[in-house]
mmCIF file of C-alpha atoms in Angstrom:
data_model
loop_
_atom_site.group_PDB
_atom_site.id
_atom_site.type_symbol
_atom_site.label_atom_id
_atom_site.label_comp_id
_atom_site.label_asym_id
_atom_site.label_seq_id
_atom_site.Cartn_x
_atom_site.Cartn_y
_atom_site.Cartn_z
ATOM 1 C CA UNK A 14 26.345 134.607 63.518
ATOM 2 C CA UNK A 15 23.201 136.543 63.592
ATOM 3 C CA UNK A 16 20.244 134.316 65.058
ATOM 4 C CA UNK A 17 18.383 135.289 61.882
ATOM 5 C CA UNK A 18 21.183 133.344 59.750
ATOM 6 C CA UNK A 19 21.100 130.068 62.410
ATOM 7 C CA UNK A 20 16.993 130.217 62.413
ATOM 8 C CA UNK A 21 17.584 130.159 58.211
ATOM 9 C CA UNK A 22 20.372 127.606 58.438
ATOM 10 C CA UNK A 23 18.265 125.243 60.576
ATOM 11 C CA UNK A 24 14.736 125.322 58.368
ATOM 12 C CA UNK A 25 16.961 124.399 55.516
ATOM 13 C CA UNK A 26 18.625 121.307 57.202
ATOM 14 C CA UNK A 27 14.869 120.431 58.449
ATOM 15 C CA UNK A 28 13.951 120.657 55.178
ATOM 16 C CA UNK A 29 16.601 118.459 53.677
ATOM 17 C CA UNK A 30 16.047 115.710 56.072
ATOM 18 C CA UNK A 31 12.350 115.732 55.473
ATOM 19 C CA UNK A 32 12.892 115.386 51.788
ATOM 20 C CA UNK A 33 15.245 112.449 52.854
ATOM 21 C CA UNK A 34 13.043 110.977 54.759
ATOM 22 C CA UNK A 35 10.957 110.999 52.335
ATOM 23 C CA UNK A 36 12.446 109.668 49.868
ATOM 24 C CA UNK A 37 13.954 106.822 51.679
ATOM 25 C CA UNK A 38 9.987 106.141 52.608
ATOM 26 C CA UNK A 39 9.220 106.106 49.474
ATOM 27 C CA UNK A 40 11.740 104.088 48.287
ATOM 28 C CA UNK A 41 11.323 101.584 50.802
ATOM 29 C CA UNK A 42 7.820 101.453 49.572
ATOM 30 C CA UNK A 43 8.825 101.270 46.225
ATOM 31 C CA UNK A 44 10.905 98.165 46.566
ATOM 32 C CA UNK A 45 8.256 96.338 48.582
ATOM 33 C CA UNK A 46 5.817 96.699 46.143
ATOM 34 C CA UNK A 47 8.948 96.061 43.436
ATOM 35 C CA UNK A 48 9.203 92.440 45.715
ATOM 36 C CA UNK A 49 5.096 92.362 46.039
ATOM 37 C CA UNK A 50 5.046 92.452 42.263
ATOM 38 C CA UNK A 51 8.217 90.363 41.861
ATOM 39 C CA UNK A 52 6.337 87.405 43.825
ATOM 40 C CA UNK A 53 2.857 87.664 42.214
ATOM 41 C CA UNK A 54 4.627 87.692 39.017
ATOM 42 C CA UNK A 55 6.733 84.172 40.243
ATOM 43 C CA UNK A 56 3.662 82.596 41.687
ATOM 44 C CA UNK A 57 1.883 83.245 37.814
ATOM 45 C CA UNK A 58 4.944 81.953 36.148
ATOM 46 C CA UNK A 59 4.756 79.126 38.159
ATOM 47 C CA UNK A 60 0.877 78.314 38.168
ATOM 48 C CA UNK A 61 1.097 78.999 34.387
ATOM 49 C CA UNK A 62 3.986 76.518 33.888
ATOM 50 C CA UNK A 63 2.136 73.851 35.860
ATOM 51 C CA UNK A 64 -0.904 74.404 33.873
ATOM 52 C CA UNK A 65 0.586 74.162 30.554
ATOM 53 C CA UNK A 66 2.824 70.906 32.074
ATOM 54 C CA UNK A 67 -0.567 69.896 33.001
ATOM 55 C CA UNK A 68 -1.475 70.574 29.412
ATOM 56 C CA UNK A 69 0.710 68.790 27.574
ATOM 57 C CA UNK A 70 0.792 65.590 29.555
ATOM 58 C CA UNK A 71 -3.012 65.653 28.610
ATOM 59 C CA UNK A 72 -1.977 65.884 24.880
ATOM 60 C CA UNK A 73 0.838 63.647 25.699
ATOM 61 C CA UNK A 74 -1.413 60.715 27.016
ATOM 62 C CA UNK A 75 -4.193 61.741 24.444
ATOM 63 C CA UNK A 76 -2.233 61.313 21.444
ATOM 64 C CA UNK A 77 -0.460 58.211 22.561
ATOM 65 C CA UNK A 78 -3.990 56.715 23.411
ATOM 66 C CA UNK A 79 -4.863 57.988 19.518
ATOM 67 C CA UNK A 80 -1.648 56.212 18.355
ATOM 68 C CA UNK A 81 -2.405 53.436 20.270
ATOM 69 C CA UNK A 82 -5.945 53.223 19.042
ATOM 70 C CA UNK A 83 -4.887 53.674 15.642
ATOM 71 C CA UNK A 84 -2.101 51.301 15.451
ATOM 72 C CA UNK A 85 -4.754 48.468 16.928
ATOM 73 C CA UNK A 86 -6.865 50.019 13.699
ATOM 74 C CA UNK A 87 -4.326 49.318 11.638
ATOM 75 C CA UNK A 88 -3.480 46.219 12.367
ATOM 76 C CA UNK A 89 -6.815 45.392 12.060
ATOM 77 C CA UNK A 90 -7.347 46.530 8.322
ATOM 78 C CA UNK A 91 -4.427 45.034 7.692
ATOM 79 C CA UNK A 92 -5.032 41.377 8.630
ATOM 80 C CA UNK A 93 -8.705 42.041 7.133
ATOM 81 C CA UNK A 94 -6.665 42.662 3.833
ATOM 82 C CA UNK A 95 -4.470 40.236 3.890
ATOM 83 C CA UNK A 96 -7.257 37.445 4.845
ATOM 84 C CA UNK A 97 -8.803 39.160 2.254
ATOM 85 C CA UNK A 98 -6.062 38.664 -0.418
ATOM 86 C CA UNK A 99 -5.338 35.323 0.733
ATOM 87 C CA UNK A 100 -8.990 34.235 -0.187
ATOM 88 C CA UNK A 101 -8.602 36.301 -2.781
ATOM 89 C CA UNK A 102 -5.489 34.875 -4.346
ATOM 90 C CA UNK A 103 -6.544 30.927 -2.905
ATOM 91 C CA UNK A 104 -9.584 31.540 -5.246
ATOM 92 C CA UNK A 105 -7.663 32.371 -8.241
ATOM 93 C CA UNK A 106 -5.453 29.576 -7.871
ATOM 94 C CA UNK A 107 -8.094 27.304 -7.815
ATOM 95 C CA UNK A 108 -10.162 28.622 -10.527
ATOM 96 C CA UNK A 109 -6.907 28.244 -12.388
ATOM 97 C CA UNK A 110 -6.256 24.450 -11.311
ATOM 98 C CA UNK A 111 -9.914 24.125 -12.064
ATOM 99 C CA UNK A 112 -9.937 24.848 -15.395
ATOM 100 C CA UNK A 113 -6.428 22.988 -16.017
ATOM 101 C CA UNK A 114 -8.120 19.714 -14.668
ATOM 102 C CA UNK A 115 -11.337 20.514 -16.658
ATOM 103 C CA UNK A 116 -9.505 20.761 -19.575
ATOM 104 C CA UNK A 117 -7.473 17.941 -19.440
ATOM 105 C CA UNK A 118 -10.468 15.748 -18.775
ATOM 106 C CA UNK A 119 -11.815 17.121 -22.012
ATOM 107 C CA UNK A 120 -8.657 15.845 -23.842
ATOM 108 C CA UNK A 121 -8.894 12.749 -22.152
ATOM 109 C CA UNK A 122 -12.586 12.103 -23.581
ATOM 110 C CA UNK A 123 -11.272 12.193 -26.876
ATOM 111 C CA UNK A 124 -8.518 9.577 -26.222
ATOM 112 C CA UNK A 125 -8.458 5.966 -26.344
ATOM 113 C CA UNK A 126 -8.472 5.452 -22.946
ATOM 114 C CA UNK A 127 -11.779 7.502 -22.260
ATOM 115 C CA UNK A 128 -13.736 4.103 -23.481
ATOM 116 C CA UNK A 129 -12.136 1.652 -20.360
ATOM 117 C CA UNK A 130 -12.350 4.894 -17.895
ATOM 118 C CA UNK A 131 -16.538 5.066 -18.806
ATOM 119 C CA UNK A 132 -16.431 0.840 -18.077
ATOM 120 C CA UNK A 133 -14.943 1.502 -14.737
ATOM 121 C CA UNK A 134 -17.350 4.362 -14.523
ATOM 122 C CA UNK A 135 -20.140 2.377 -14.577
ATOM 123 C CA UNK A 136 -18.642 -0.713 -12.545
ATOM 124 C CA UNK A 137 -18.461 1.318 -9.879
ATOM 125 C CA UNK A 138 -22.056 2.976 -10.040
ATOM 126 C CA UNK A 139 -23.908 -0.565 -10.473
ATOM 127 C CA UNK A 140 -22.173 -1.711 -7.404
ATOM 128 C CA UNK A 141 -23.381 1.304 -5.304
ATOM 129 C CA UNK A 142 -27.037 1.042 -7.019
ATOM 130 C CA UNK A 143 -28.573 -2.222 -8.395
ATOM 131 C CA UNK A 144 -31.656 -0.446 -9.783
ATOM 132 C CA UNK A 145 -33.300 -0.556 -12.883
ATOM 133 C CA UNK A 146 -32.305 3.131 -14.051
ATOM 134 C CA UNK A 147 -31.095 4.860 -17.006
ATOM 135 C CA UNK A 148 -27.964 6.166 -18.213
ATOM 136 C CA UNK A 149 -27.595 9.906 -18.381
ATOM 137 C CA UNK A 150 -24.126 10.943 -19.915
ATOM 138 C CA UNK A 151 -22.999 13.609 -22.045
ATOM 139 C CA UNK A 152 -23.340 14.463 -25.475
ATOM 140 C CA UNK A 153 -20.985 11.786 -27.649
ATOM 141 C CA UNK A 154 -20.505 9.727 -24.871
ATOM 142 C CA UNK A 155 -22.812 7.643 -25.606
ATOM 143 C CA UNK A 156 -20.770 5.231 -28.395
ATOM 144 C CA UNK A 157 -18.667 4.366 -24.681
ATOM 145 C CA UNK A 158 -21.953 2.729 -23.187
ATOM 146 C CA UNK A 159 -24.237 0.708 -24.368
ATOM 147 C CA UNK A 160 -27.757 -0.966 -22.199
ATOM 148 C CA UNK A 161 -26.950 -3.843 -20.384
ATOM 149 C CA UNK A 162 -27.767 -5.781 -17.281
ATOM 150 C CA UNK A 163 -29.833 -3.305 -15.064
ATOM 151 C CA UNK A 164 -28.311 0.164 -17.705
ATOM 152 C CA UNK A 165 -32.076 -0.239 -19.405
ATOM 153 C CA UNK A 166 -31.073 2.871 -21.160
ATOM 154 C CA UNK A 167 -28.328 5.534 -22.053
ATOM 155 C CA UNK A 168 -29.201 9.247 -22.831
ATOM 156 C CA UNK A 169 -27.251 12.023 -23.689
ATOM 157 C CA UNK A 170 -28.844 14.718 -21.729
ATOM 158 C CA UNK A 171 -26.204 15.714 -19.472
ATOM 159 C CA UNK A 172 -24.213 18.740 -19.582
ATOM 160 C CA UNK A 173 -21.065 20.309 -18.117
ATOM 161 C CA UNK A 174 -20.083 16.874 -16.444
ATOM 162 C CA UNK A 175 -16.766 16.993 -17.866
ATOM 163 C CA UNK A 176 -17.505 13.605 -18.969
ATOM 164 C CA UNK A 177 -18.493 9.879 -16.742
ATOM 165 C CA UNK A 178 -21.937 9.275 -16.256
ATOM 166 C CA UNK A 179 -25.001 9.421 -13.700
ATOM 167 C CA UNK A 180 -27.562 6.503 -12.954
ATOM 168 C CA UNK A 181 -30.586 8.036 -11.969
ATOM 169 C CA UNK A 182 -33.379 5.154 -11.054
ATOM 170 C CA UNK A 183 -35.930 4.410 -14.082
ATOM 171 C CA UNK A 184 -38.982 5.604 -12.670
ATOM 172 C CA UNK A 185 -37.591 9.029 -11.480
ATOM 173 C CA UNK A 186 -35.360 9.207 -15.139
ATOM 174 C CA UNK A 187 -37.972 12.335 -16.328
ATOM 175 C CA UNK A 188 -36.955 14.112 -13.243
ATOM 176 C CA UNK A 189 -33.272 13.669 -12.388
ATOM 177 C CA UNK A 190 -32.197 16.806 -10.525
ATOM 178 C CA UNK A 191 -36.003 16.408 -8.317
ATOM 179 C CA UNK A 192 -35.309 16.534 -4.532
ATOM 180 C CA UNK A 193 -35.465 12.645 -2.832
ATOM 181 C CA UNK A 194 -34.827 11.554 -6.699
ATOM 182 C CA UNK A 195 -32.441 7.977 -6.374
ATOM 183 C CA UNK A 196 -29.333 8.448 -8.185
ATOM 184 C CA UNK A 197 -25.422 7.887 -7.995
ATOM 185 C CA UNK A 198 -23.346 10.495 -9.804
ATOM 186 C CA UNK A 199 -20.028 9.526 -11.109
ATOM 187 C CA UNK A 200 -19.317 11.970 -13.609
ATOM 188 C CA UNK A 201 -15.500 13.621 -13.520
ATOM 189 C CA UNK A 202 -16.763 17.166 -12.539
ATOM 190 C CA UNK A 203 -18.444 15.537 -8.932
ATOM 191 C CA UNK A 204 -15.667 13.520 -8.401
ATOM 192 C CA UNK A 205 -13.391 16.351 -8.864
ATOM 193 C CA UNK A 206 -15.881 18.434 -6.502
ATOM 194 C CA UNK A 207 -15.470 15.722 -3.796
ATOM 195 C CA UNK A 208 -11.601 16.823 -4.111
ATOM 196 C CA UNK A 209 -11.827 19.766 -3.672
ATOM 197 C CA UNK A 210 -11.895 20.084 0.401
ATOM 198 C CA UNK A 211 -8.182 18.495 0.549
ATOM 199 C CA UNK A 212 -7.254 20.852 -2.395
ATOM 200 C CA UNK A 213 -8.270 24.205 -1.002
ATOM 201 C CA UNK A 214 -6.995 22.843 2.575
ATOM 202 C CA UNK A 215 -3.407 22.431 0.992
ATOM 203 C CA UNK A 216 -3.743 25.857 -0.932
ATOM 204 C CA UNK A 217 -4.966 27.357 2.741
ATOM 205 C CA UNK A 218 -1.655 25.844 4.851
ATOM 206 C CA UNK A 219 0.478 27.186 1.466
ATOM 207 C CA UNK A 220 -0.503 30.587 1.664
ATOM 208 C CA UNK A 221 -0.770 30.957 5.559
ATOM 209 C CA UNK A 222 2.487 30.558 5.298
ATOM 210 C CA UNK A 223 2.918 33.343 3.071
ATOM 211 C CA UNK A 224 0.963 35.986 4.176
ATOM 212 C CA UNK A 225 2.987 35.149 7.785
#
């Protein structure tokens, strides 16, 4: 073979290796910064994940201390309410008993009875005060009581006493309701009043019961 042929035949292999060689560089660079990337991209996927765990076990606790709060604010309003309809509803009931007793004291004023019931009436305030006084009772009630002993007088000036009577002392008679004024009240509406405390107690240890 003619040397010019070898000298051709040898730049050509020279060549072809360098172009290998090159390209096997280049690929070796090529998958180390394919691996570079590969990591960085990893190490994001990861921080990100732990950031957005991070995140949501925030929101996590967050709402569950929202929950919590608002459950506790819930429970709240609701025992306000239902105090708040008990007293409501205790209120009603009484009102209602109220005006049942009220009215059957009325009916009993204008029965036969009503007469001894204003004698005991007054029994009882004479022996609780012995003073000269006068007689304040309501309007009609006076054909049940007439003066006697230390009754020096009976009046019909009372009102909305659902019937009985009030001794009010004879010098302070022109000023019953004054403050210090001496006077026993035994008319049906205080009487009832003094009942009341047991009444609404019972009515209170019914419906606590109920709202329960």
């Amino acid at each position: 073979m003619p040397s010019a042929q070898l000298s051709e035949t040898s730049g050509a292999d020279d060549l072809a290796g360098f172009k290998n060689a090159l390209l096997a560089q280049h690929r070796e660079r090529y998958l180390a910064l394919k691996r570079s990337v590969d990591e960085d991209l990893a190490d994001m996927i990861t921080a990100r994940r732990l950031q957005v765990e991070r995140i949501v076990h925030d929101l996590r606790r967050s709402c569950e201390k929202l929950l919590d709060e608002g459950l506790k604010a819930n429970r709240r309003r609701v025992e306000l309410q239902k105090k708040a309809y008990k007293v409501e509803l205790q209120d009603d009931v009484f009102e209602h008993l109220e005006k049942r007793v009220r009215a059957r004291l009325e009916a009993f004023r204008r029965s036969p009875g009503y007469g001894d019931a204003m004698e005991t009436l007054v029994a009882e305030a004479r022996d609780v005060f012995p003073f000269p006084s006068i007689a304040w009772v309501e309007k009609g009630d006076s054909a049940f009581l007439k003066p006697s002993g230390n009754v020096l007088e009976v009046r019909e000036e009372l009102q909305n006493a659902w019937g009985g009577l009030v001794l009010v002392e004879a010098k302070e008679s022109e000023s019953i309701w004054r403050e210090g004024a001496r006077l026993v009240d035994n008319t049906f509406r205080t009487r009832w009043r003094r009942l009341c405390p047991s009444f609404a107690a019972g009515l209170g240890d019914v419906f606590t019961g109920f709202f329960e």
